[in-house]
Coordinates of C-alpha atoms in Angstrom, one line a residue:
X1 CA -19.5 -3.2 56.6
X2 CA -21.0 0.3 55.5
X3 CA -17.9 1.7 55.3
X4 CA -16.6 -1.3 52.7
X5 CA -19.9 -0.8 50.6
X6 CA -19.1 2.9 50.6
X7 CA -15.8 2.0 49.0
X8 CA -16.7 -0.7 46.6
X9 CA -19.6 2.0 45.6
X10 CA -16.8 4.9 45.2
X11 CA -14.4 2.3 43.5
X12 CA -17.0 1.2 40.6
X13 CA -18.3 5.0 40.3
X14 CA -14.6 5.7 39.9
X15 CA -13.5 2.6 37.3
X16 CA -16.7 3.3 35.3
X17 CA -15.9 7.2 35.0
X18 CA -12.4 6.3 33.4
X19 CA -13.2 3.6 31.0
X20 CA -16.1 6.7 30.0
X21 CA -13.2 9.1 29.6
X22 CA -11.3 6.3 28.2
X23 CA -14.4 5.3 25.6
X24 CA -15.0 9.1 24.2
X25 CA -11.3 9.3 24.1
X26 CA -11.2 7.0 21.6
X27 CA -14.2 7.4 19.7
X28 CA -12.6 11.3 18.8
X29 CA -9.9 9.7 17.4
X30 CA -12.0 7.1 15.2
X31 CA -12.3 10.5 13.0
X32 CA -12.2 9.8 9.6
X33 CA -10.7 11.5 7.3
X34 CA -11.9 12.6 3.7
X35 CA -8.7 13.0 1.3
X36 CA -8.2 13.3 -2.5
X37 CA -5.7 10.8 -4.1
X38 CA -2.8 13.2 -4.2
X39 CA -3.4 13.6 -0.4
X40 CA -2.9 9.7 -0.1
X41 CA -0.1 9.6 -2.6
X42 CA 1.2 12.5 0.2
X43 CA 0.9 10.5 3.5
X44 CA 2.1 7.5 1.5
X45 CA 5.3 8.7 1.1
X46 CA 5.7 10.1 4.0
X47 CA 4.4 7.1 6.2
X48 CA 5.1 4.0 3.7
X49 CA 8.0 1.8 5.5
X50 CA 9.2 0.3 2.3
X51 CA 9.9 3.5 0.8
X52 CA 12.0 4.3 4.1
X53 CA 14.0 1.1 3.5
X54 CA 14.3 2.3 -0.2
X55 CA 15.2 5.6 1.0
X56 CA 17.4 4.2 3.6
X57 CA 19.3 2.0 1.0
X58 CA 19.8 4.7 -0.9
X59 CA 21.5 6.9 1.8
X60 CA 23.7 4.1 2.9
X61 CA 24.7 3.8 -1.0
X62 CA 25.8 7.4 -0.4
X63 CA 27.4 7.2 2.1
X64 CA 29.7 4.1 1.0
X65 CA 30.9 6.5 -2.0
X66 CA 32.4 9.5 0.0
X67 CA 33.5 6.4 2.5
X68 CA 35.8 5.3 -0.5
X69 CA 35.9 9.1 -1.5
X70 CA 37.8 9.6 1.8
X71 CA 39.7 6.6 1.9
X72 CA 43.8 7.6 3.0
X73 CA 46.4 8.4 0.2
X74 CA 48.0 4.6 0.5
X75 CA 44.6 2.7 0.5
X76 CA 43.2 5.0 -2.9
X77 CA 46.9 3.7 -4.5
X78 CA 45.6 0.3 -4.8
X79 CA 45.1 -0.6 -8.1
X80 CA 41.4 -1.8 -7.7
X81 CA 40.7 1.6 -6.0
X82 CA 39.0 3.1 -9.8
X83 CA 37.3 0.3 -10.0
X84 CA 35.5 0.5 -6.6
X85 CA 34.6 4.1 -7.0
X86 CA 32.8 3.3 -10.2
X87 CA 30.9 0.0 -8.6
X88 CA 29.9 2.8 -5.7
X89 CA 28.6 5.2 -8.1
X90 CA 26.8 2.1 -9.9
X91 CA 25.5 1.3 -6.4
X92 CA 23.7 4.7 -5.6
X93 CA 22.0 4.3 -9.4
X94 CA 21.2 0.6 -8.5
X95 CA 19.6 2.0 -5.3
X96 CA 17.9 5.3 -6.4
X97 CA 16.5 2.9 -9.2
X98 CA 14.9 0.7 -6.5
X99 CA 13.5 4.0 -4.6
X100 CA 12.0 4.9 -7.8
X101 CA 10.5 1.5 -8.0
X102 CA 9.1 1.2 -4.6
X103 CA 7.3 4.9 -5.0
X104 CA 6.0 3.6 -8.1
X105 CA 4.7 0.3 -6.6
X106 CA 3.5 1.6 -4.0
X107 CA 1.8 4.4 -5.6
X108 CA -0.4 2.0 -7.9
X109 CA -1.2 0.6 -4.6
X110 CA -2.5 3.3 -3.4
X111 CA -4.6 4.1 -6.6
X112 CA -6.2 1.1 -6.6
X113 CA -6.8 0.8 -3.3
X114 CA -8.6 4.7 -3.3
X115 CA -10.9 3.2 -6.5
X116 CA -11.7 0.5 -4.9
X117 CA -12.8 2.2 -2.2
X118 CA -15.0 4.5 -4.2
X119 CA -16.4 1.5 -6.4
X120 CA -17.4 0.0 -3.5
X121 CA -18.7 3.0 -1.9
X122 CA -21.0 3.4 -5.4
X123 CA -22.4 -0.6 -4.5
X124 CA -23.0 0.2 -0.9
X125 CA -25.1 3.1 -2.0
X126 CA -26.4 1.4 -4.8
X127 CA -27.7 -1.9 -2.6
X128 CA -29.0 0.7 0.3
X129 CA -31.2 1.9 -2.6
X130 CA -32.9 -1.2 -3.8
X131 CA -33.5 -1.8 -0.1
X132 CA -35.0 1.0 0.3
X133 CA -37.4 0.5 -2.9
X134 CA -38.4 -3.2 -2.0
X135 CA -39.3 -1.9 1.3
X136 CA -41.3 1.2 0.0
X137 CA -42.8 -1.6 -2.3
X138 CA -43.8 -4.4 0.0
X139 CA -45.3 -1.4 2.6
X140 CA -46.9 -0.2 -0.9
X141 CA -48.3 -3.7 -1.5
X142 CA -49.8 -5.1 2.9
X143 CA -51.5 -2.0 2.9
X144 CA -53.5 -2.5 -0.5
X145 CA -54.0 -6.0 0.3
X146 CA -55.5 -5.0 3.8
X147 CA -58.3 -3.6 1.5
X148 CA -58.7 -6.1 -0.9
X149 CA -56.6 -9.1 -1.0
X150 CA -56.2 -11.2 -4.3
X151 CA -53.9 -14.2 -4.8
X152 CA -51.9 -12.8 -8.1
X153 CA -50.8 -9.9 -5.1
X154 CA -50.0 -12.6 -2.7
X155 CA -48.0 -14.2 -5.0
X156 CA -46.3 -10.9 -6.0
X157 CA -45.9 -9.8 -2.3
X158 CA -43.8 -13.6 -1.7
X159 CA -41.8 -12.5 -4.7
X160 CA -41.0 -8.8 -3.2
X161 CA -40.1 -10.5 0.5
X162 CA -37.7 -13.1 -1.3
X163 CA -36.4 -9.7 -3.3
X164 CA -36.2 -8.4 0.2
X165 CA -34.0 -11.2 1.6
X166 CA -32.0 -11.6 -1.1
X167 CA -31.0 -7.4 -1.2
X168 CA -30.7 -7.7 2.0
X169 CA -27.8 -10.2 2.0
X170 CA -26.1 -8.0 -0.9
X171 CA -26.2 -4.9 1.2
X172 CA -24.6 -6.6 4.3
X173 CA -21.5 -7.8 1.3
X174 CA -21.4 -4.6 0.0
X175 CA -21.0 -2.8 3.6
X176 CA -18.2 -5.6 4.3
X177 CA -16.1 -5.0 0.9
X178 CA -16.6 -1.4 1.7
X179 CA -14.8 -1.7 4.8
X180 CA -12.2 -3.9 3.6
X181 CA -11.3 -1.6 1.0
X182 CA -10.8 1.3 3.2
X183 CA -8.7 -0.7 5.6
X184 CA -6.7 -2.0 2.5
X185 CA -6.5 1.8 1.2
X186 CA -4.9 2.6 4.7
X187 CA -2.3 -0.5 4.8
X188 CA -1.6 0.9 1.4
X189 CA -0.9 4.3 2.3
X190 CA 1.3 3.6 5.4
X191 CA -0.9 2.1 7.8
X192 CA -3.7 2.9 10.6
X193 CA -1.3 4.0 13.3
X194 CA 0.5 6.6 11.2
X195 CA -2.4 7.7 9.0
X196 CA -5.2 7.0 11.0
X197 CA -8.7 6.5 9.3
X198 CA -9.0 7.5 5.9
X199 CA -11.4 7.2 2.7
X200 CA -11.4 9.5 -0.4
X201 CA -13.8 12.2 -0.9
X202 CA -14.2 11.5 -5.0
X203 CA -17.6 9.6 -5.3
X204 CA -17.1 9.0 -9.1
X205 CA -14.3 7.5 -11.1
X206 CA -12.0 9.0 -13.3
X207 CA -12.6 10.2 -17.0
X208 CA -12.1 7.5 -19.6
X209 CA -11.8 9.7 -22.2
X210 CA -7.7 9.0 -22.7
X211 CA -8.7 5.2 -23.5
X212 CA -9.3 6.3 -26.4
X213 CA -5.1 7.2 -27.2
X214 CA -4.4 3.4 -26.7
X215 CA -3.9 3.1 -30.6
X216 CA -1.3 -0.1 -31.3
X217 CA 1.5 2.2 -32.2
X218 CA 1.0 4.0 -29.3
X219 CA 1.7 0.9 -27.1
X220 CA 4.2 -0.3 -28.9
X221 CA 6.2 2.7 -28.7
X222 CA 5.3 2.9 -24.3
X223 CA 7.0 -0.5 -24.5
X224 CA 9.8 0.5 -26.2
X225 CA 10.1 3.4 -23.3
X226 CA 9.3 1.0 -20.7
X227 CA 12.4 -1.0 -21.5
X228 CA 14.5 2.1 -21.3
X229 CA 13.6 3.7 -18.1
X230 CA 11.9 0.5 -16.0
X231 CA 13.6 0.4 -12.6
X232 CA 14.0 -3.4 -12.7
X233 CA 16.3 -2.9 -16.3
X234 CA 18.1 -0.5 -14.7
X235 CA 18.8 -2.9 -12.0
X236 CA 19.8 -5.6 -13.4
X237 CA 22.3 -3.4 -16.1
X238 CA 24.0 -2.0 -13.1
X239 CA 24.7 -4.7 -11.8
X240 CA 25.9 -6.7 -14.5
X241 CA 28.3 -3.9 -14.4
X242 CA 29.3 -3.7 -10.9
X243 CA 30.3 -7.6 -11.7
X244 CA 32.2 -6.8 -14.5
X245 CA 33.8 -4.0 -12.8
X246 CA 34.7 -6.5 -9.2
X247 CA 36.2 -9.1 -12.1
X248 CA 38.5 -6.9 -13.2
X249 CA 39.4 -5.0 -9.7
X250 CA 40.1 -9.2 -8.9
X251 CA 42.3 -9.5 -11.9
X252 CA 44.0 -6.0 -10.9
X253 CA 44.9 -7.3 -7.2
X254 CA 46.7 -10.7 -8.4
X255 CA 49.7 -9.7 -6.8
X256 CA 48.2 -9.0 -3.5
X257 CA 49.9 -12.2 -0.9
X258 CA 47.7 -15.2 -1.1
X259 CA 47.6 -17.8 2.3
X260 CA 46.4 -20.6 1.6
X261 CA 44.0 -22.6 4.8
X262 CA 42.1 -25.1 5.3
X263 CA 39.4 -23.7 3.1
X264 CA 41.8 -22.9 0.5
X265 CA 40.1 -23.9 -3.2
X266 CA 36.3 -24.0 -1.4
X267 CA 35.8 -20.6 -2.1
X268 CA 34.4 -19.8 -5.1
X269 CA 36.1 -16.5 -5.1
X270 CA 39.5 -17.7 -4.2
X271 CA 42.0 -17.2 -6.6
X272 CA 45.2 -19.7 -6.4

């Protein structure tokens, strides 16, 4: 029986020393990390999955142009063959268009999400403040009543204690939008398991001063820009031209053998 005890003693020494180790293990790698915004612009594109699809599109788009680039002799003699080379150099546009779209998404992401963080650092600290003074107030307030008590300072005393309560309540939001903002700033940036903790080291916001540029022609002629170079324009030119350019390859295989089947006329690509 003493022996037993000994063991069950040994065994819980033992369990409680590893989930220790195990415990300040992870609390050293709950280290945050302060970072400015072109450090989180940084690990974004080096941690952000949809710009690794984007960039992964992009290489397969690549890659299906020197496919067709290295096609045999007989297969680039088909007559369509110009027109697929040009619908594969349309697709890498199409695709480095929608890399250029994701980084851009992504990145606005990421610079509201590091704002927001700092805005909502600013009403943490601001609410920890007026906490602070109630408190310093109501203290300010018992002990000058403990000497001489009227009823205009009870009164006020109610009022400061309600203050209290009330402060009190906005602190505990601010704290929780605070942390939600720094957990949205890492989802933004690639995530907690490939970034870790983060939040930005900025305490203030950035200058205003280049509001003052947003004149009406100024806009006007950003909009005109925006229609030219927008990734989603792009798209959608390209690939009204990689349709134009598969109607005429079509056109250009019409003497290609046609078997008819069973599904012969339910296509809406077949040709009779």
């Amino acid at each position: 029986m003493l022996k037993f005890n000994r063991i069950s003693f040994f065994s819980v020494i033992g369990i409680a020393t590893l989930f220790t180790g195990l415990a300040g293990f992870a609390k050293s790698e709950e280290v945050t990390k302060k970072i400015t915004l072109s450090e989180a612009l940084e690990l974004m594109n080096a941690n952000h999955p949809r710009i690794h699809a984007a960039e992964a599109s992009l290489r397969g788009s690549e890659a299906g142009l020197r496919g067709v680039q290295n096609l045999p002799l007989f297969a680039k003699l088909s007559p369509d063959m110009k027109y697929r080379k040009q619908q594969s150099t349309l697709g890498i546009e199409v695709a480095d268009a929608g890399l250029r779209q994701e980084i851009r998404d992504t990145s606005y992401g990421v610079a509201r999400g590091y704002f927001l963080v700092v805005y909502s650092k600013q009403q943490q600290d601001l609410s920890k403040q007026v906490l602070d003074i109630l408190g310093k107030n109501i203290k300010a307030l018992e002990l000058k009543m403990a000497l001489k008590k009227t009823p205009e300072d009870e009164i006020k005393l109610q009022k400061l204690k309600l203050g209290f309560v009330e402060a009190k309540h906005k602190n505990s939001l601010a704290v929780t939008g605070y942390e939600r903002a720094k957990a949205l700033l890492t989802e933004e940036v690639g995530g907690r398991k490939k970034v870790g903790l983060i939040e930005p080291i900025e305490k203030d916001f950035a200058s205003y001063e280049l509001l003052g540029l947003l004149t009406p022609e100024f806009i006007e002629e950003m909009v005109e820009k925006t229609v030219v170079i927008r990734e989603e324009v792009i798209k959608s030119s390209k690939a009204s031209q990689i349709l134009a350019l598969e109607v005429n390859a079509q056109k250009s295989a019409r003497f290609n053998p046609k078997f008819r089947t069973f599904a012969s006329g339910s296509d809406l690509h077949y040709i009779p």
